[in-house]
mmCIF file of C-alpha atoms in Angstrom:
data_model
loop_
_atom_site.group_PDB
_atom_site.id
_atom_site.type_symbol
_atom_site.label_atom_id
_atom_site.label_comp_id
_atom_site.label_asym_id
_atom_site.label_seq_id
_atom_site.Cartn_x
_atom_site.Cartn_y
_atom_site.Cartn_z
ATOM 1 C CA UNK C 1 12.781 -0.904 -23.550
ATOM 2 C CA UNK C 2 12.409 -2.136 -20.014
ATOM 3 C CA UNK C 3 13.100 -1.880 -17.366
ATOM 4 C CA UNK C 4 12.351 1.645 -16.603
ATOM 5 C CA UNK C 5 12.498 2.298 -12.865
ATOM 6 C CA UNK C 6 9.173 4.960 -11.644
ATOM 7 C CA UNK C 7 9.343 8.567 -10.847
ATOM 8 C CA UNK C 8 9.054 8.479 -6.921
ATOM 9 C CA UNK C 9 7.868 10.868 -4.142
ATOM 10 C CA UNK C 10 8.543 12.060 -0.615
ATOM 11 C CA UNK C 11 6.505 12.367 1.874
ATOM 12 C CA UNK C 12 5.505 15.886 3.124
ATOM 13 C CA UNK C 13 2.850 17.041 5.555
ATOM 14 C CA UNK C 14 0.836 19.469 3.546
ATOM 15 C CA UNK C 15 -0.170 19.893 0.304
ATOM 16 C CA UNK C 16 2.390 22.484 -1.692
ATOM 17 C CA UNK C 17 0.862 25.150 -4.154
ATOM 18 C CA UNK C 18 1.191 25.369 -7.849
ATOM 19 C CA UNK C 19 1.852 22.045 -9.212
ATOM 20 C CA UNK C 20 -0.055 19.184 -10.943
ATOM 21 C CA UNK C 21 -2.185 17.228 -8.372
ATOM 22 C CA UNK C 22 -3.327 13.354 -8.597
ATOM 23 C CA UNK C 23 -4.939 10.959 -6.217
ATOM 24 C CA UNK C 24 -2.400 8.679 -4.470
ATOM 25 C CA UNK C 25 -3.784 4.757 -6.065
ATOM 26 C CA UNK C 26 -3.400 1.757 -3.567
ATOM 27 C CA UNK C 27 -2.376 -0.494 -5.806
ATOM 28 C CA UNK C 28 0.791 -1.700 -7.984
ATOM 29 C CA UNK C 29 2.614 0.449 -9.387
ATOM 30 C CA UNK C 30 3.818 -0.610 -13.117
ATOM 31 C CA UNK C 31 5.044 0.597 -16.086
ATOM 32 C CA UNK C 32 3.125 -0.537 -19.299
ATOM 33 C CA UNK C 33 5.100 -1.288 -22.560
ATOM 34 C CA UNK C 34 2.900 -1.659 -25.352
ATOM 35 C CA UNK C 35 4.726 -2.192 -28.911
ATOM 36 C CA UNK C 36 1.966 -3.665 -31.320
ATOM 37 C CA UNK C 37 0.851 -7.273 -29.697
ATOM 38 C CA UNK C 38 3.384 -7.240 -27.097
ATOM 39 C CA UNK C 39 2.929 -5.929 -23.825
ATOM 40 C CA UNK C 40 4.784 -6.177 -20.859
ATOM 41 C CA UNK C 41 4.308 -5.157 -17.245
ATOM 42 C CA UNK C 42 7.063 -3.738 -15.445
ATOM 43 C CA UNK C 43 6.862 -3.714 -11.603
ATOM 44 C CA UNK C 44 8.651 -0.683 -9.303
ATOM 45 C CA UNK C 45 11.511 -3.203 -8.763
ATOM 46 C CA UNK C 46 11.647 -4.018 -12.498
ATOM 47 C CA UNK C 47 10.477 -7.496 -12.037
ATOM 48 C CA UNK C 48 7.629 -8.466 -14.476
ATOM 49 C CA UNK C 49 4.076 -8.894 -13.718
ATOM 50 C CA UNK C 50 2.839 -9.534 -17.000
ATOM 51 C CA UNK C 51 1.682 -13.399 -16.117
ATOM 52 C CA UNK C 52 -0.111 -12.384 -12.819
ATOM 53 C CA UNK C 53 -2.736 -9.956 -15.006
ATOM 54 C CA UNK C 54 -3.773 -11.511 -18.534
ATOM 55 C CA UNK C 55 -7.248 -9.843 -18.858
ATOM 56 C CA UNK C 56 -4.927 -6.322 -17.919
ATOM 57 C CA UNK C 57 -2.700 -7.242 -20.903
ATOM 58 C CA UNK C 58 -5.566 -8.133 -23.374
ATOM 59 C CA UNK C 59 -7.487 -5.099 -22.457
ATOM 60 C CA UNK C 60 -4.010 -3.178 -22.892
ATOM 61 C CA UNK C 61 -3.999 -4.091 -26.311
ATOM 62 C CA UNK C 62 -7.071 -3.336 -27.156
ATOM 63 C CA UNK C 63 -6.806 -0.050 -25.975
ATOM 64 C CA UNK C 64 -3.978 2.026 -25.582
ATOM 65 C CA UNK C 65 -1.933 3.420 -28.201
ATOM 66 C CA UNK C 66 0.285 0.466 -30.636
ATOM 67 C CA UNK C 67 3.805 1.970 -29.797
ATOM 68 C CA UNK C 68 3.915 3.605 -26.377
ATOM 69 C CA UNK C 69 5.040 3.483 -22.425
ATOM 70 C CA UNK C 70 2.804 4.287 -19.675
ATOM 71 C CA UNK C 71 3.326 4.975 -15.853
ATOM 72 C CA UNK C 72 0.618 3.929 -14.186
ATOM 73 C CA UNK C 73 -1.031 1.648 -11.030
ATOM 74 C CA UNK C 74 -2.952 -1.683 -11.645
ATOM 75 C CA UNK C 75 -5.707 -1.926 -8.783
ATOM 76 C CA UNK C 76 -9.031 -4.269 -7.926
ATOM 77 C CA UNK C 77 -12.067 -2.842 -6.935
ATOM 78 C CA UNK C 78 -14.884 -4.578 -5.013
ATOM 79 C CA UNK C 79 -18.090 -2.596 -4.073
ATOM 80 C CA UNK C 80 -17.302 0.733 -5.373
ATOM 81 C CA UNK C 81 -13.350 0.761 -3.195
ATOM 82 C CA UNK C 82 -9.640 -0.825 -3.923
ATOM 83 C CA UNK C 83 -8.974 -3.670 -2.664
ATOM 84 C CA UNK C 84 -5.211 -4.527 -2.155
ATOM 85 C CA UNK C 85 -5.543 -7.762 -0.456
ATOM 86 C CA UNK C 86 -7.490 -9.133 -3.917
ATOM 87 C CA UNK C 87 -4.454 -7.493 -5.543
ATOM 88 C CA UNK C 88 -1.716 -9.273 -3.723
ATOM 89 C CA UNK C 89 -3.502 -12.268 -3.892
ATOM 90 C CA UNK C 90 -2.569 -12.725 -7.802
ATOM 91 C CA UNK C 91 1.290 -13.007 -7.462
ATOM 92 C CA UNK C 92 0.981 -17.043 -7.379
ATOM 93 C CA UNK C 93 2.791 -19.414 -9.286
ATOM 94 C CA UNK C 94 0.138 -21.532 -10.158
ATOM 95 C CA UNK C 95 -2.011 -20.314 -13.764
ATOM 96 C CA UNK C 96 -4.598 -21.563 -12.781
ATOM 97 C CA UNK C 97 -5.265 -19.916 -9.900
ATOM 98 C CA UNK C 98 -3.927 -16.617 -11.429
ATOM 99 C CA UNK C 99 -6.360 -16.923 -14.700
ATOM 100 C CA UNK C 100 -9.347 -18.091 -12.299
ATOM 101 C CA UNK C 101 -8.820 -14.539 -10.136
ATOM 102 C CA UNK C 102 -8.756 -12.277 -13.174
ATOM 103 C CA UNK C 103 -12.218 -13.576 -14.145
ATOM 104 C CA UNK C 104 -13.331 -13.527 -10.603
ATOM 105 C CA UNK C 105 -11.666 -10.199 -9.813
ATOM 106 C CA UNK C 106 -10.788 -8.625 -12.670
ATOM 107 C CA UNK C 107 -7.797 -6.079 -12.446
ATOM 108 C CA UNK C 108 -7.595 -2.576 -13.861
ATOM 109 C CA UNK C 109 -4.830 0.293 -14.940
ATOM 110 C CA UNK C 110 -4.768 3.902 -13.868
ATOM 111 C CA UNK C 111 -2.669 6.041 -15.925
ATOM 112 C CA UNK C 112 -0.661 8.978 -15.062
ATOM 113 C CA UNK C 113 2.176 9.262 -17.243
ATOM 114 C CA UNK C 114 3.489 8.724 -20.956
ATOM 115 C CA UNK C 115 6.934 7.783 -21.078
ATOM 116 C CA UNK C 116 7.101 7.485 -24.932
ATOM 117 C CA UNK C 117 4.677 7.743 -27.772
ATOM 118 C CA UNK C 118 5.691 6.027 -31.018
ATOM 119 C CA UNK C 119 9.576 6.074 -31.803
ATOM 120 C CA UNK C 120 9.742 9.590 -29.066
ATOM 121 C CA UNK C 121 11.055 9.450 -25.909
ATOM 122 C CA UNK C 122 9.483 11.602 -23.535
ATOM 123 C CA UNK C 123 11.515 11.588 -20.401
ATOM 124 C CA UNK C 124 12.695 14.449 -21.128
ATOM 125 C CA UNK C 125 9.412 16.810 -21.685
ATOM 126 C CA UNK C 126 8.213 18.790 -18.938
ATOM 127 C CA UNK C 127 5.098 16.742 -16.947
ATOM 128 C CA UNK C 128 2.599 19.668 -17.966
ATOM 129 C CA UNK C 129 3.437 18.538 -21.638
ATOM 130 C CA UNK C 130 3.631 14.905 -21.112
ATOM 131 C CA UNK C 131 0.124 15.133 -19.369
ATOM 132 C CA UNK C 132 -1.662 16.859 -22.339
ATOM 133 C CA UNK C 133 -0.002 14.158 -24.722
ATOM 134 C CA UNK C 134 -1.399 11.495 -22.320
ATOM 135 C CA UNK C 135 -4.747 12.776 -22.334
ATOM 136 C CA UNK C 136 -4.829 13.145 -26.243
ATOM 137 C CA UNK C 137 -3.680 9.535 -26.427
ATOM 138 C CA UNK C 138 -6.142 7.998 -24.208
ATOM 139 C CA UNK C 139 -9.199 10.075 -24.948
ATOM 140 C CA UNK C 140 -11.766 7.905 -25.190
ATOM 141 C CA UNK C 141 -10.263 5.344 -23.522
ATOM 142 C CA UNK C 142 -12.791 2.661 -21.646
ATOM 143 C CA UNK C 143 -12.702 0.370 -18.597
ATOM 144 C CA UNK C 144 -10.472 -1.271 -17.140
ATOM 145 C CA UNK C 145 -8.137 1.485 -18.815
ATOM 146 C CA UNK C 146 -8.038 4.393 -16.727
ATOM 147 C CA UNK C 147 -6.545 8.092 -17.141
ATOM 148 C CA UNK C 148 -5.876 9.546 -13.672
ATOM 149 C CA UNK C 149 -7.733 12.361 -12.849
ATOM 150 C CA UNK C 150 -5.521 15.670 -12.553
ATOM 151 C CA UNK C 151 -6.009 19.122 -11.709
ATOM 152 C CA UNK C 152 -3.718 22.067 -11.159
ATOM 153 C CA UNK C 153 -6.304 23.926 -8.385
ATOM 154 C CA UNK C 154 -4.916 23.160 -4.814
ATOM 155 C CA UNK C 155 -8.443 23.536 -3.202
ATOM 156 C CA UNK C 156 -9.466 20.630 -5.526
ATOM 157 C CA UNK C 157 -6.842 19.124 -4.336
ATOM 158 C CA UNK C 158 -7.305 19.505 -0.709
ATOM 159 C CA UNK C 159 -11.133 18.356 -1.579
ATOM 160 C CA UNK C 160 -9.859 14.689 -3.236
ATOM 161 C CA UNK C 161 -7.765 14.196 -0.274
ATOM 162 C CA UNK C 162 -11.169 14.551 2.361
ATOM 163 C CA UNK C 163 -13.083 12.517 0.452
ATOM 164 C CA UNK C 164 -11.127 9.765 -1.988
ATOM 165 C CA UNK C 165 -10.101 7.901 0.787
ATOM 166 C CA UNK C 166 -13.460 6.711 1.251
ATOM 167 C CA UNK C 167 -12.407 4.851 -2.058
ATOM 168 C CA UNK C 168 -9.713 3.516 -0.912
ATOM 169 C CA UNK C 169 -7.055 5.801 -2.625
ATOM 170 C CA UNK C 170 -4.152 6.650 0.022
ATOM 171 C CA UNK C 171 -3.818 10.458 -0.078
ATOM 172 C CA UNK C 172 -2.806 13.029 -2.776
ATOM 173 C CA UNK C 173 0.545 13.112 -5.036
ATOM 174 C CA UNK C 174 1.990 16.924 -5.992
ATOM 175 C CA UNK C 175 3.967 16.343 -9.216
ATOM 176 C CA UNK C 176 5.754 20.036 -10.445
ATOM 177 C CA UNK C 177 4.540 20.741 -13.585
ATOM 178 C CA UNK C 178 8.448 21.618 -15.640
ATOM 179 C CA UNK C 179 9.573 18.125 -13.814
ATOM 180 C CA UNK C 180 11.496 16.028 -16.520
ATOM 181 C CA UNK C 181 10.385 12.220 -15.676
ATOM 182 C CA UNK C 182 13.418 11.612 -13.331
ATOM 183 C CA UNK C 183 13.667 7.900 -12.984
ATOM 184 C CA UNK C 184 14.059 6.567 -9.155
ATOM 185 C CA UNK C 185 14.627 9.685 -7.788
ATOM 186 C CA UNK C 186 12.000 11.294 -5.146
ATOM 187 C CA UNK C 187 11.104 14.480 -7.970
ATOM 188 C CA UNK C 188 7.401 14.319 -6.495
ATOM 189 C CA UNK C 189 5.541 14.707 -2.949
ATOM 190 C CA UNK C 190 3.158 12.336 -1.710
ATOM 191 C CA UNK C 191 0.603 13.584 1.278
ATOM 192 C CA UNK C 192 -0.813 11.228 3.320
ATOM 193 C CA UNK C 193 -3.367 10.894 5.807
ATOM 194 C CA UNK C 194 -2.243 10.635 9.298
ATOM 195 C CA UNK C 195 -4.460 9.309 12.653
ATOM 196 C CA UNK C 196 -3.254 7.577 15.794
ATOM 197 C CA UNK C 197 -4.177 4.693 17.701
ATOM 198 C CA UNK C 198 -3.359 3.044 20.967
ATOM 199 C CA UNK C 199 -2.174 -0.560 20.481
ATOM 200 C CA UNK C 200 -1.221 -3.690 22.213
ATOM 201 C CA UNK C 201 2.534 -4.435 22.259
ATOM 202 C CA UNK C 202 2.190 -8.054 22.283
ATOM 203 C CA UNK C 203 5.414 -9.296 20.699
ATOM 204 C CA UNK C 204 8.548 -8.346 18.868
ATOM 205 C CA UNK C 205 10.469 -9.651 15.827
ATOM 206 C CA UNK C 206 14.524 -9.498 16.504
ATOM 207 C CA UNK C 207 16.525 -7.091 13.557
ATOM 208 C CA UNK C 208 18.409 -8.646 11.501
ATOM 209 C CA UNK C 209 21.489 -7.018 12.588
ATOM 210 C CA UNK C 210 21.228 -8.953 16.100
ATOM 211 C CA UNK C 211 19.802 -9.074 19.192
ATOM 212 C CA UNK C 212 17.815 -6.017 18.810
ATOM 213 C CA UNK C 213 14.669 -4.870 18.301
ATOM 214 C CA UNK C 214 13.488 -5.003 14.805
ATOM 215 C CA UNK C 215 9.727 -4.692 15.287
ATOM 216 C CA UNK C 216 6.961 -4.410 17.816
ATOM 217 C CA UNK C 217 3.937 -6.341 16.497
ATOM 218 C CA UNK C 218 0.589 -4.577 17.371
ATOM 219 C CA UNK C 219 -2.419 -6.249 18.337
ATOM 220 C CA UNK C 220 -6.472 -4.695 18.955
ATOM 221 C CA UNK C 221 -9.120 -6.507 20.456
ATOM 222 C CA UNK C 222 -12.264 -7.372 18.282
ATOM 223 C CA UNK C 223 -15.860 -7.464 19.247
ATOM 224 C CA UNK C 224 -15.171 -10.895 20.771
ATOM 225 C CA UNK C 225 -12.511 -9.749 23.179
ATOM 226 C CA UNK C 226 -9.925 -11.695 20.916
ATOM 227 C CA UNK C 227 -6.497 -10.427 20.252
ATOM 228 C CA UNK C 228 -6.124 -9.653 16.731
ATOM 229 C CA UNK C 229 -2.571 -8.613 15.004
ATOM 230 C CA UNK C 230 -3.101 -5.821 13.008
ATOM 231 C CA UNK C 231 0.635 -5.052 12.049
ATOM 232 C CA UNK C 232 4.378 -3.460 13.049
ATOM 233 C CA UNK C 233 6.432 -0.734 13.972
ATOM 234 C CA UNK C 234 9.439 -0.845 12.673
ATOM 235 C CA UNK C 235 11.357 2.706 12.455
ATOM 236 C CA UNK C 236 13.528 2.859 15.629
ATOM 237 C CA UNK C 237 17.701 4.119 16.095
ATOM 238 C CA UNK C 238 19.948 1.464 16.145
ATOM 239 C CA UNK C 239 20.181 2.667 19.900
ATOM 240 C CA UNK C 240 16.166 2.909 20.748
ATOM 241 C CA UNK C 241 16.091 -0.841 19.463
ATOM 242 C CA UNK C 242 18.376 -2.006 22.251
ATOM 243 C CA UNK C 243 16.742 -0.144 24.874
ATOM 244 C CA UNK C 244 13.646 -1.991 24.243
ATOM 245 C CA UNK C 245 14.851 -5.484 24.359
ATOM 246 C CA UNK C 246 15.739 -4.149 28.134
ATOM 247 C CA UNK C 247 12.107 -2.315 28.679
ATOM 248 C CA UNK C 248 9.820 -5.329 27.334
ATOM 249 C CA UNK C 249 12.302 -7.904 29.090
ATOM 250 C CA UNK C 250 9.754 -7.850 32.321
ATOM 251 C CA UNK C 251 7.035 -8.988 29.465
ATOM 252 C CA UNK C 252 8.732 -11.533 28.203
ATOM 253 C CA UNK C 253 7.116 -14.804 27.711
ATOM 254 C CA UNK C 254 9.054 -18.086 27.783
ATOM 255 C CA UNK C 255 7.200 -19.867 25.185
ATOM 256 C CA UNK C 256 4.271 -19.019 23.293
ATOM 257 C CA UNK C 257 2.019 -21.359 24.742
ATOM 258 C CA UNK C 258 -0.806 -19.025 26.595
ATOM 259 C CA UNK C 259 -0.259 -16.118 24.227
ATOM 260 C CA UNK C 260 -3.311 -14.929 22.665
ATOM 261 C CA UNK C 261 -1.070 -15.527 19.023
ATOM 262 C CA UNK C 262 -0.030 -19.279 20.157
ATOM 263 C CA UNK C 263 -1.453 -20.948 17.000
ATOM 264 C CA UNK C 264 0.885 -17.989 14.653
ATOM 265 C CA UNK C 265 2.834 -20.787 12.956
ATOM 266 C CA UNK C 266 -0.654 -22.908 12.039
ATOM 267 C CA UNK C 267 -1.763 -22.275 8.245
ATOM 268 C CA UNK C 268 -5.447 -22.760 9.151
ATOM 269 C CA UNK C 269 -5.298 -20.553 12.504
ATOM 270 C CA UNK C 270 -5.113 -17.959 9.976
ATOM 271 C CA UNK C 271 -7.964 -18.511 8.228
ATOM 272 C CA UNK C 272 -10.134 -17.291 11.163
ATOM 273 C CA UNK C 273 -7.819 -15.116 13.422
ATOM 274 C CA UNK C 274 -5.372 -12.621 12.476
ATOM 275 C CA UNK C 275 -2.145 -13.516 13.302
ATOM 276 C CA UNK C 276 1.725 -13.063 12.904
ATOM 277 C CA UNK C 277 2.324 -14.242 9.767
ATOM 278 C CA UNK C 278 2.871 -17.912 9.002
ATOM 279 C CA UNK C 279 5.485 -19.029 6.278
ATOM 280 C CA UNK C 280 4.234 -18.481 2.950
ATOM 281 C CA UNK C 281 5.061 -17.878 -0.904
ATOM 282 C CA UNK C 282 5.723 -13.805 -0.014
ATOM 283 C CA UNK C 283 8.080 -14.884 2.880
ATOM 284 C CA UNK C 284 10.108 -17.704 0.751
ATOM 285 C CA UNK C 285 12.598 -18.658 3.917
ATOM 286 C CA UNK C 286 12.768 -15.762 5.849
ATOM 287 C CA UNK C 287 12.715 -15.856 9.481
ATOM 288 C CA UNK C 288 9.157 -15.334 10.530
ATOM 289 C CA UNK C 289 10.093 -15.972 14.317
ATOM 290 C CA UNK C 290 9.193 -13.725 16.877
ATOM 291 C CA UNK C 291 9.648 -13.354 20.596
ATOM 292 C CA UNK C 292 5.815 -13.485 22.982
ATOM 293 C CA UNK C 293 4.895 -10.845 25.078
ATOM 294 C CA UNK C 294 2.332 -10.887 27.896
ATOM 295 C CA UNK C 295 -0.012 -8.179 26.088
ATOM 296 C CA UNK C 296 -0.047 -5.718 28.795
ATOM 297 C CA UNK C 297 1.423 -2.895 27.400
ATOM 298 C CA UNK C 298 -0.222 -0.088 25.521
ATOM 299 C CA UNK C 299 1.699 2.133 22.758
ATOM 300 C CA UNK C 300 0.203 5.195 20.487
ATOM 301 C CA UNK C 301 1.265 4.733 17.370
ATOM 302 C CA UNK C 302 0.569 6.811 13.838
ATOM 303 C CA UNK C 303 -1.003 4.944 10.757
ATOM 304 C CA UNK C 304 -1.987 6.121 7.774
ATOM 305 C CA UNK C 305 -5.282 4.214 6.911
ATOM 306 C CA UNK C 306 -6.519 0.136 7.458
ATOM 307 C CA UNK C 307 -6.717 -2.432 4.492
ATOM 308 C CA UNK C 308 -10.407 -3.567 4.806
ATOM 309 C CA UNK C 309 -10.956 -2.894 7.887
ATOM 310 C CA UNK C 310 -8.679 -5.212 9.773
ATOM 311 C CA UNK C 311 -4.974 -4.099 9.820
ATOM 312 C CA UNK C 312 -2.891 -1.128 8.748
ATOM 313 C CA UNK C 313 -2.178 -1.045 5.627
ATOM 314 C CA UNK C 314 1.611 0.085 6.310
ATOM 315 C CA UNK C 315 3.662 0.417 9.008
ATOM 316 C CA UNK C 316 2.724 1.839 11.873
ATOM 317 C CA UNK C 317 4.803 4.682 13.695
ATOM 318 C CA UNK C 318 5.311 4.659 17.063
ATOM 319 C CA UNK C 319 4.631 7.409 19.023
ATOM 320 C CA UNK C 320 4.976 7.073 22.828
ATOM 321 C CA UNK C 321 3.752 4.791 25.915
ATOM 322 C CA UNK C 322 0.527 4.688 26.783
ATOM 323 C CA UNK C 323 0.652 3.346 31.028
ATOM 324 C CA UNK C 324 -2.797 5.440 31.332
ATOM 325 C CA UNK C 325 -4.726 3.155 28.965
ATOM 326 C CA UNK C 326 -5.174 -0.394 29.698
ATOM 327 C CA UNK C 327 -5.061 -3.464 26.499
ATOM 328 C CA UNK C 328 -7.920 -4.299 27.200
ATOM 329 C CA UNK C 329 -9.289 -0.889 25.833
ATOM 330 C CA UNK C 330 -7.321 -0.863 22.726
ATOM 331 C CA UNK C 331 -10.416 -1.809 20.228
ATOM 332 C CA UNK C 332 -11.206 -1.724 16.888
ATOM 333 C CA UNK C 333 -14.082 0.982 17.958
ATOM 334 C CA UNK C 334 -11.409 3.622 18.809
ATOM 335 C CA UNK C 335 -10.256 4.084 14.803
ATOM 336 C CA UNK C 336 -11.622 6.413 12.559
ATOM 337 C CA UNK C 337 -14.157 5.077 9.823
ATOM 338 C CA UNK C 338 -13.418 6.938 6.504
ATOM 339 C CA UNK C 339 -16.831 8.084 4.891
ATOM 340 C CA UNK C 340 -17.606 5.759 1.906
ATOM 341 C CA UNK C 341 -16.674 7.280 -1.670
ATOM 342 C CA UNK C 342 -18.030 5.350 -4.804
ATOM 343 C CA UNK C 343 -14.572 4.589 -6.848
ATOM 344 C CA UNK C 344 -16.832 5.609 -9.758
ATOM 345 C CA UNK C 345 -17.053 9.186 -8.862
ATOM 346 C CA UNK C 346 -13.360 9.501 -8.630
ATOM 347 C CA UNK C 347 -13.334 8.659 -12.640
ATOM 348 C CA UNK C 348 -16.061 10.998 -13.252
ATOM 349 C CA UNK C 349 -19.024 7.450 -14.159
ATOM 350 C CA UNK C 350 -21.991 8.426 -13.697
ATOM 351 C CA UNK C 351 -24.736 5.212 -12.224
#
């Protein structure tokens, strides 16, 4: 019965040998209960998401087995790659709007795990067992019902994580293959791709410990030499964040009037800049505030890959100061452009 808080992984650099490898989705992760016509979706935090994705929990039914619990991702796809800013787009209150995006951009479910079949529980089976009773129990299965594809060969492996990104998909998860389903512990590894890219520093958000540094908000320029925030970095020491409320202090702007971000806390600015983000139905009441910066300085910082294009997809890690490269050089041109992979290939449809 939920909830049932995920398996989770750690982050290592390389790819370790002899376990069970999957693609790493960009999407939701959720854990499906299915017992005859009732199905619930169970988010990572254990909050439901059942109401956001009815043409997910109709297809559900239709196709998985009648009494069973699945670990799995929900994801969009547009053009042949996932899209998580369609995905994040259908946690809205209003039905409407949720039941008008599942027609217009209908959700699907890759699964990787069985949790339970029938009246057995199978947290306790090893993973090499639990994925042979997964792949019995959705054989056949059909669109928008997925199974993960796995393999145990490492240079396969190392081959998904060159070219699946071009789909989207965020990297590679190892999973050992006698791992009991451990829930919320870090049992698994997750590899990621890694590039760097120099940045302006145009602003900062305050921690919420005090008058510290919490995070540096990033900006590159576009093809129309406009200043466009493209996310944070956020992992500092308690003691590195006070140090750089006294190293940006010389940058420090006033008010925001004049900063290339002035219109942040305008709805409609957003709708054709990007821009620190404006109070909204993910933010509730938080403290969006943030403190201007004359964009003049340049930082390196580490991402793993951009959401469409236009921002990183998670936060950025900073690397070092950049005084040899000047903002105005910090474009969109300098980031690498993964090769396009058809999200069909990675579950084996042929066009």
């Amino acid at each position: 019965m939920p909830p049932v808080k995920p398996m989770l992984a750690k982050s290592v650099a390389r790819i370790p040998p002899g376990m069970q490898y999957e693609a790493k989705w960009d999407g939701f992760r959720a854990i499906v209960f299915r017992d005859g016509v009732e199905v619930e979706l169970g988010s990572r935090t254990g909050k439901p998401l059942t109401r956001y994705f009815p043409e997910l929990v109709a297809a559900l039914k239709e196709r998985v087995p009648e009494r069973c619990v699945l670990d799995g991702e929900i994801v969009i796809a547009r053009e042949g790659r996932l899209d998580f800013d369609a995905l994040t787009e259908r946690i809205h209150p209003a039905d409407s709007r949720v039941r008008m995006l599942a027609e217009r951009t209908p959700s699907s479910f890759v699964a990787f795990d069985l949790l339970a079949l029938a009246d057995e529980s199978l947290l306790d089976v090893p993973l090499s067992d639990r994925r042979a009773l997964l792949t019995t129990a959705l054989s056949g299965v059909t669109p928008p019902v997925h199974v993960a594809p796995a393999t145990t060969d490492v240079a396969v492996a190392q081959q998904w994580f060159q070219e699946y990104e071009g789909a989207g998909l965020d990297g590679v998860v190892a999973k050992p293959l006698t791992v009991r389903y451990l829930q919320d512990e870090r049992a698994m590894f997750k590899i990621k791709h890694e590039r760097t890219a120099d940045v302006v520093v145009a602003g900062y958000r305050l921690h919420k410990s005090g008058p510290v540094v919490g995070s540096l908000l990033l900006g590159l320029y576009d093809d129309r030499a406009a200043l466009q925030h493209v996310g944070v970095s956020a992992a500092f020491p308690m003691k590195r964040r006070a140090e750089l409320v006294e190293e940006l202090e010389p940058l420090r702007m006033d008010q925001v009037t004049g900063h290339p971000w002035a219109a942040w806390s305008d709805e409609a600015a957003h709708e054709t800049a990007r821009l620190p983000g404006a109070p909204s139905r993910w933010s509730g009441k938080k403290d969006l505030s943030w403190v201007p910066l004359r964009p003049e300085r340049v930082a390196e910082v580490a991402y793993d890959h951009m959401e469409n294009g236009a921002r990183f997809r998670h936060t950025a890690r900073f690397r070092r100061w950049r005084p040899d490269r000047t903002p105005e050089s910090c474009t969109y041109a300098q980031l690498d452009e993964p090769v396009h992979y058809d999200l069909a290939e990675v579950f084996g449809v042929r066009k």
